Structures are given as structure tokens and as C-alpha cells.
Tab-separated table of C-alpha atoms in Angstrom:
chain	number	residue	atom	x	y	z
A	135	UNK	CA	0.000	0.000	0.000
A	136	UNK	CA	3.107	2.033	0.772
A	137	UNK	CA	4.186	1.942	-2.734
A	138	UNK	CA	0.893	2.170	-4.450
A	139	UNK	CA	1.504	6.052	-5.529
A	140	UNK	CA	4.384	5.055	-7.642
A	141	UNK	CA	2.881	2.270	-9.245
A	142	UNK	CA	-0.271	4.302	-10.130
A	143	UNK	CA	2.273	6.795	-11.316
A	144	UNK	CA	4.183	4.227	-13.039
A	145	UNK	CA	1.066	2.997	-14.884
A	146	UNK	CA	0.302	6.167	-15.694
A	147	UNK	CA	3.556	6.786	-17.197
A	148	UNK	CA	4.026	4.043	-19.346
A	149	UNK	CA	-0.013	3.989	-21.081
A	150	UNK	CA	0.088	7.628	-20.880
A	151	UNK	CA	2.015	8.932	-24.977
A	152	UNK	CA	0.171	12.256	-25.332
A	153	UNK	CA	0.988	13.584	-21.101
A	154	UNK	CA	4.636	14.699	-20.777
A	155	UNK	CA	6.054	14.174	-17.100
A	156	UNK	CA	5.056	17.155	-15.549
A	157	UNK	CA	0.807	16.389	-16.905
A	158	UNK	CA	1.299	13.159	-15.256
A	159	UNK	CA	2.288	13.963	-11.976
A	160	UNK	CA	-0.392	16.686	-11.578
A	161	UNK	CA	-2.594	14.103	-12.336
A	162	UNK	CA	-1.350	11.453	-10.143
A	163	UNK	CA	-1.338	14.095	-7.242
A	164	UNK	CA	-5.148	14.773	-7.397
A	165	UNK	CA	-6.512	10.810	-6.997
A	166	UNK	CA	-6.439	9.899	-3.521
A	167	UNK	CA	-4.066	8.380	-1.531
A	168	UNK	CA	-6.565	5.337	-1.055
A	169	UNK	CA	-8.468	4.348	-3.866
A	170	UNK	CA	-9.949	1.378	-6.516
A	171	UNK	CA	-6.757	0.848	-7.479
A	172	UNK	CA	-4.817	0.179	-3.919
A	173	UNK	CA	-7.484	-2.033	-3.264
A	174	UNK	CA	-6.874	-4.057	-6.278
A	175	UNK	CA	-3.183	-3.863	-5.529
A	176	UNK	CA	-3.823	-4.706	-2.309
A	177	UNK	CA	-5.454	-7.814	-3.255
A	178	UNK	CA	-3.724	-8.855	-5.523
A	179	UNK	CA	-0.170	-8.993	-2.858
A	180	UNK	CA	-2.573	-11.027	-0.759
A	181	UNK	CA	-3.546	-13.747	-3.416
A	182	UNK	CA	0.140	-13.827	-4.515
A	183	UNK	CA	1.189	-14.558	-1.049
A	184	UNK	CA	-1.397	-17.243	-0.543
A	185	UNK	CA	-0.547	-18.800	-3.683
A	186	UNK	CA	2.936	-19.116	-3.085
A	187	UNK	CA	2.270	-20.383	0.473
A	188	UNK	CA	0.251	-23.206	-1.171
A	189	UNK	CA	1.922	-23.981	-4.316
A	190	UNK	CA	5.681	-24.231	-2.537
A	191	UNK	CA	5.037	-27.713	-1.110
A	192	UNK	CA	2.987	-28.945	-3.681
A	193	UNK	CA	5.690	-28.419	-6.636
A	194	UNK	CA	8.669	-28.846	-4.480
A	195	UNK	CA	8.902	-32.986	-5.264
A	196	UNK	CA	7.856	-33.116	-9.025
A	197	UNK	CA	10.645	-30.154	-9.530
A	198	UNK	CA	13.128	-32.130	-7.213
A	199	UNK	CA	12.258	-35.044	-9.039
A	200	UNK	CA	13.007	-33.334	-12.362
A	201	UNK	CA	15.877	-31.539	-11.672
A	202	UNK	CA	18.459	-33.337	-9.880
A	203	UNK	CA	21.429	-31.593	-7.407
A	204	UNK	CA	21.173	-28.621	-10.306
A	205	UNK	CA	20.436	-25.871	-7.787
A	206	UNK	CA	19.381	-23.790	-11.287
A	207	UNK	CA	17.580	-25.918	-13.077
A	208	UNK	CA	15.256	-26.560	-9.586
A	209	UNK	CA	14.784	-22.520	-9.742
A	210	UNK	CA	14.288	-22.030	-12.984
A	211	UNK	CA	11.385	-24.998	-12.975
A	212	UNK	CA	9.939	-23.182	-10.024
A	213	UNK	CA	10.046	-20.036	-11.029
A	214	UNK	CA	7.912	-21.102	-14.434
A	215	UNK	CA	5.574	-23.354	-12.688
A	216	UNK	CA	4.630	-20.697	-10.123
A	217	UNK	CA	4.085	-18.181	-13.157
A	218	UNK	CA	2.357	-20.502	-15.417
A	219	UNK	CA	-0.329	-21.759	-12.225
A	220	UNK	CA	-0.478	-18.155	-10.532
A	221	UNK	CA	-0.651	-15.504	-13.063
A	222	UNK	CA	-3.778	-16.562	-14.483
A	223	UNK	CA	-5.164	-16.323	-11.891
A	224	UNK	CA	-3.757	-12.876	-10.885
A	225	UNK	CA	-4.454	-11.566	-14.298
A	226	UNK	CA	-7.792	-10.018	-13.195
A	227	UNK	CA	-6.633	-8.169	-10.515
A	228	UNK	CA	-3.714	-6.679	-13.047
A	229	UNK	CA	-6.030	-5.842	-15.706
A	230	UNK	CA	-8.652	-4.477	-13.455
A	231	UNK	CA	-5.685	-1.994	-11.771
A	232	UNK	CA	-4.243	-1.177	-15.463
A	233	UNK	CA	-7.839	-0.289	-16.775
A	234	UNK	CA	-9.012	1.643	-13.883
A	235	UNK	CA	-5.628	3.693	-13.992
A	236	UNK	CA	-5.967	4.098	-17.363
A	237	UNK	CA	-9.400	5.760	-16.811
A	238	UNK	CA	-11.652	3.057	-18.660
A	239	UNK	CA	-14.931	2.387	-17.690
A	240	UNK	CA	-15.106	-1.445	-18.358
A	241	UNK	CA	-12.152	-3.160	-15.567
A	242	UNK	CA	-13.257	-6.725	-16.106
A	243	UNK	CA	-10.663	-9.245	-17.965
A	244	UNK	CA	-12.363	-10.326	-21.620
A	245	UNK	CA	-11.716	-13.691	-22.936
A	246	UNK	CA	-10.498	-12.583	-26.221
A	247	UNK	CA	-6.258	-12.352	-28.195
A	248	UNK	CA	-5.459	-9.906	-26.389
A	249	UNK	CA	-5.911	-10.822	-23.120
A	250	UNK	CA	-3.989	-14.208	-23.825
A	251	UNK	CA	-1.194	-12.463	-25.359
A	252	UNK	CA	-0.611	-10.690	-21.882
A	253	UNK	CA	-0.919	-13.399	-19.770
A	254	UNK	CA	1.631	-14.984	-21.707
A	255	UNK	CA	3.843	-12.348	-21.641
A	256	UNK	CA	3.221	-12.291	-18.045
A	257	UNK	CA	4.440	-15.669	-17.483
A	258	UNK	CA	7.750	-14.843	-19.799
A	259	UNK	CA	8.315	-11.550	-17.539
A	260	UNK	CA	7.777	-13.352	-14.192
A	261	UNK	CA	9.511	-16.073	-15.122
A	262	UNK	CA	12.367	-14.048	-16.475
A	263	UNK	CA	12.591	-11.465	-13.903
A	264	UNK	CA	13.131	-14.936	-11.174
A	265	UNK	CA	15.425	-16.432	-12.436
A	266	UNK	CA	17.492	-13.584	-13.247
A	267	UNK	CA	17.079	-12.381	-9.757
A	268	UNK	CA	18.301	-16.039	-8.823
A	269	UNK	CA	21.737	-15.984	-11.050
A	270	UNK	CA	22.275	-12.348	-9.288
A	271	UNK	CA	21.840	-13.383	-5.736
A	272	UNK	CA	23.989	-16.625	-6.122
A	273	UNK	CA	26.679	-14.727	-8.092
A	274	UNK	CA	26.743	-11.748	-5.084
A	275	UNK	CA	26.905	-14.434	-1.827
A	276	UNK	CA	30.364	-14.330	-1.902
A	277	UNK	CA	30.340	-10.678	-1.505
A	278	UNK	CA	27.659	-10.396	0.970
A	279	UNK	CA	29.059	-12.699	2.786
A	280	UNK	CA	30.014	-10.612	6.206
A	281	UNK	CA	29.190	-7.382	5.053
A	282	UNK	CA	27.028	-4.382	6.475
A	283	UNK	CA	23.644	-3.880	6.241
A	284	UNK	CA	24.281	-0.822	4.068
A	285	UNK	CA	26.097	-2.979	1.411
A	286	UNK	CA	23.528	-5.490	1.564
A	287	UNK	CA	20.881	-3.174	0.851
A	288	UNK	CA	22.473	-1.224	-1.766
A	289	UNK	CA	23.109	-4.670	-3.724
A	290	UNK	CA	19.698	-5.595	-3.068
A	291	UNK	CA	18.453	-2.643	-4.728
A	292	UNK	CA	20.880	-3.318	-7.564
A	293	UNK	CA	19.658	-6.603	-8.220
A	294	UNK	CA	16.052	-6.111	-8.463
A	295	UNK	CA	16.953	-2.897	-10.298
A	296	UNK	CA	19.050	-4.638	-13.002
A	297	UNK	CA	15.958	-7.676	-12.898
A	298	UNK	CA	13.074	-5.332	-12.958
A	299	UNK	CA	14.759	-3.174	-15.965
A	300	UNK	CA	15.419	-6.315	-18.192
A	301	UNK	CA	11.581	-7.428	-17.931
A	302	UNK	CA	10.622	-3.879	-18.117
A	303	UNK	CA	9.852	-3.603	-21.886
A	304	UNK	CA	7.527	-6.868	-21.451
A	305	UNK	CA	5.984	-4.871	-18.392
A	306	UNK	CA	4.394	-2.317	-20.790
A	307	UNK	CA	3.755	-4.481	-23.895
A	308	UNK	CA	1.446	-6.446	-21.226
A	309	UNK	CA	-0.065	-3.331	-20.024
A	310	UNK	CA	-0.891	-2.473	-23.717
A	311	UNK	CA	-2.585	-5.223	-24.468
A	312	UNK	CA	-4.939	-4.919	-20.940
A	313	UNK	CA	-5.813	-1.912	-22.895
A	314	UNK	CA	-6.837	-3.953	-25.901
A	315	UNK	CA	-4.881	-4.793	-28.965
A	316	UNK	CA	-5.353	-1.515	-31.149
A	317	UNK	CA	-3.206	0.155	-28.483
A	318	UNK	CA	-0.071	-1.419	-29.277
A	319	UNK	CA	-0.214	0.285	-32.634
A	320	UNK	CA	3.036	2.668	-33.162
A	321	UNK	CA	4.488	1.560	-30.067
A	322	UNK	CA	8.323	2.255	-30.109
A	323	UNK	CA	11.107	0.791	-28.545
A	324	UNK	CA	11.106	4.015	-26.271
A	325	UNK	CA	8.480	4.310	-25.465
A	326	UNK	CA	8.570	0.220	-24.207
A	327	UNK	CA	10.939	1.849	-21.631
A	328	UNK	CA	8.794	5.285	-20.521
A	329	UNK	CA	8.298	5.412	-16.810
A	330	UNK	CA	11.702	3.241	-16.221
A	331	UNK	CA	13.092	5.536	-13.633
A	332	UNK	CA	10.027	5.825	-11.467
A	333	UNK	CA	10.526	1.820	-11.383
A	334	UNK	CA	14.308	2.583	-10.398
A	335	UNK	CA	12.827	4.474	-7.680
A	336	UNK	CA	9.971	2.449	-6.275
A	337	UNK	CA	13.058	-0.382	-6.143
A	338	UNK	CA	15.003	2.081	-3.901
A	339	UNK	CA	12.101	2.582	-1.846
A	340	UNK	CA	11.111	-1.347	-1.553
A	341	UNK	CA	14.249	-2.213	-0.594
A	342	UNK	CA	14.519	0.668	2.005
A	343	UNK	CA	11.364	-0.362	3.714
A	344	UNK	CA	12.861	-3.967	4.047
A	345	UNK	CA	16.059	-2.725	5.484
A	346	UNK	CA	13.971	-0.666	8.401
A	347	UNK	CA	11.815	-3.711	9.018
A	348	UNK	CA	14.971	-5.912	9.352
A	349	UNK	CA	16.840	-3.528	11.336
A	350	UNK	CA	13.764	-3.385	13.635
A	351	UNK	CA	13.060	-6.818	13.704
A	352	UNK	CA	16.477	-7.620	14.572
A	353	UNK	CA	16.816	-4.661	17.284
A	354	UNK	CA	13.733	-6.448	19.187
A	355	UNK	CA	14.462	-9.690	18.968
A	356	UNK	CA	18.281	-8.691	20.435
A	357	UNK	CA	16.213	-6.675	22.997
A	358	UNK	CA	14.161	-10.093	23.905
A	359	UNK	CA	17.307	-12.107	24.193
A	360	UNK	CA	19.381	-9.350	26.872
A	361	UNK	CA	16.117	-10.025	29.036
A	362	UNK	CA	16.986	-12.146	31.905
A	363	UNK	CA	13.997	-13.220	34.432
A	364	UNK	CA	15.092	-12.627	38.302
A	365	UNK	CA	12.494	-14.533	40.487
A	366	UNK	CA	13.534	-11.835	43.485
């Protein structure tokens, strides 16, 4: 919910060709802080979170099964499976959040081309952006091995910047078709990337949010453990 304002601005951003920056900001300032849209978002987090609570046990012996001692391969099967099963299902919620931002009347998801193009290139992104974010972490352990917290969390923020750019093109194409099929029509390559640096920024922000709720989490639980009981 935190970060809802600079998805809504990110949306915004990359279905918006005919606002320049400054149109879409004014914009974005005058919707409410809690809206349609933060609802949707909202839910969405929730269902993802459930599915991925349910569907981690039930995949974890056919992918095992499948693919061996390759720590990779077992990641890369996982992170298709859970995209393939769960973004189907969270397709609604997307399109209903792209539409509404979008300022269409109709939010519902229509059984139609377009629809199954994004969903498709839903599972590509998610998949992508997973297992890229997999090969980053694994090739940074050794150096975040013993380090601060500020290191960790600036290469946190680097790796789900340089995984979030990559899939960022097949972000918007999705987005477009949500929007129906005609509005793909004299797309450019720049404009696949338009709103990439309020992404850059809603990284930062993620990733600072999880570095206060770690630091706090670990500040208690050190707090807990200094506290000895004395019976007198």
C-alpha cells in the first residue's frame, strides 16, 4: 500500500504517450491516496502470497524429481511453474488496476487475443525477472558474505533494479494489451521503456522499507534475548 503512488504513477507513465512528465504527476497528485486501485493492488499482494504459500510444497517434489542436485535448473522450474499456475489467476486483478488507472470504464478481464497475449507475456516476464534475480543473488553471496547492512541493501536494490529493468519492456507491452490490442499500434522501442526511472525508484524505496523492518526486527528480537527473568 506504501508503494501504491508510484505504481499508479508508473502505470500512468508508461499507457500515458500524449501527457509529458510534468501532466502526469499533476494528475497522479489529485486521486487519492486510497483508492480502486490500492485495493486491487492490495489484493492482488494477498492472493500472490497465498498462492505461493500453497503452491511451494505442492511443486517442491515433481521439480526435485526433475531436476536433480542442479540448484538452477530446480529454480528455474519453479520459477515457471509458479508463473504458469499463478498468473492466471492474478491476471484479473492486473487488468482491473491497469484499466481503472488508465481511466476506462469497463475493468473486467475479456476472454479474447489480447488478453492471452498478456498473460503470456506475463508468465515470460515473471519467469524471467526470477530467475534472473536467482543468477544475481547466487553470483553476489560471496560478496555479501560478512558485510554491512548498508552494502547489503544497496546490492539488493541493484539486483532487483538490473531484474526489474530487463523485464521492463515486457511490463508495458502487457499493459498495452490490458488496454486492448489496437493500443499497441506505433508503439516504439522508447516508449517500451517510458516510466523506467520511477521503477528505479519504487526499487530504492522497496528495498529501504525492508532494510527498516529488518533492522527493527532484529533490534527487538536482540532486545528479547538481553532479558533475563530474576524470580527476586
Amino acid at each position: 500500500m506504501l508503494l501504491a503512488p508510484l505504481e499508479d504513477l508508473k502505470l500512468m507513465t508508461q499507457m500515458s504517450s500524449r501527457m509529458n512528465p510534468t501532466q502526469i504527476v499533476r494528475t497522479s497528485s489529485r486521486s487519492p491516496i486510497f483508492n480502486l486501485g490500492v485495493l486491487l493492488l492490495t489484493s492482488r499482494y494477498v492472493a500472490s502470497r497465498f498462492l505461493a504459500t500453497k503452491l511451494k510444497n505442492r511443486i517442491k517434489p515433481f521439480v526435485a524429481e526433475i531436476s536433480g542436485e542442479s540448484t538452477f535448473l530446480r529454480h528455474a522450474l519453479n520459477s515457471v511453474i509458479w508463473a504458469a499456475v499463478s498468473i492466471p489467476i492474478l491476471a484479473p486483478f492486473d487488468c482491473a488496476r491497469t484499466r481503472f488507472v488508465a481511466g476506462r470504464k469497463h475493468l473486467g478481464l475479456k476472454l479474447n487475443r489480447s488478453s492471452m497475449i498478456s498473460v503470456l507475456l506475463a508468465i515470460a516476464g515473471m519467469s524471467i525477472y526470477r530467475i534472473l534475480s536467482h543468477l544475481l543473488y547466487g553470483m553476489s553471496k560471496t560478496i555479501l558474505k560478512g558485510r554491512n547492512t548498508t552494502t547489503r541493501f544497496l546490492l539488493e536494490f541493484l539486483i532487483n533494479s538490473v531484474a526489474t529493468t530487463a523485464t521492463y519492456p515486457i511490463d508495458t507491452l502487457r499493459r498495452m494489451y490490458f488496454l486492448e490490442s489496437h493500443a499497441i499500434k506505433g508503439l516504439t522501442s522508447n516508449m517500451l521503456l517510458r516510466g523506467v526511472w520511477i521503477n528505479l525508484i519504487r526499487c530504492f524505496t522497496q528495498a529501504l522499507l525492508l532494510l527498516l523492518m529488518r533492522k527493527q526486527f532484529y533490534n527487538k528480537k536482540n532486545t528479547r534475548k538481553k532479558v533475563t527473568f530474576n524470580p527476586n
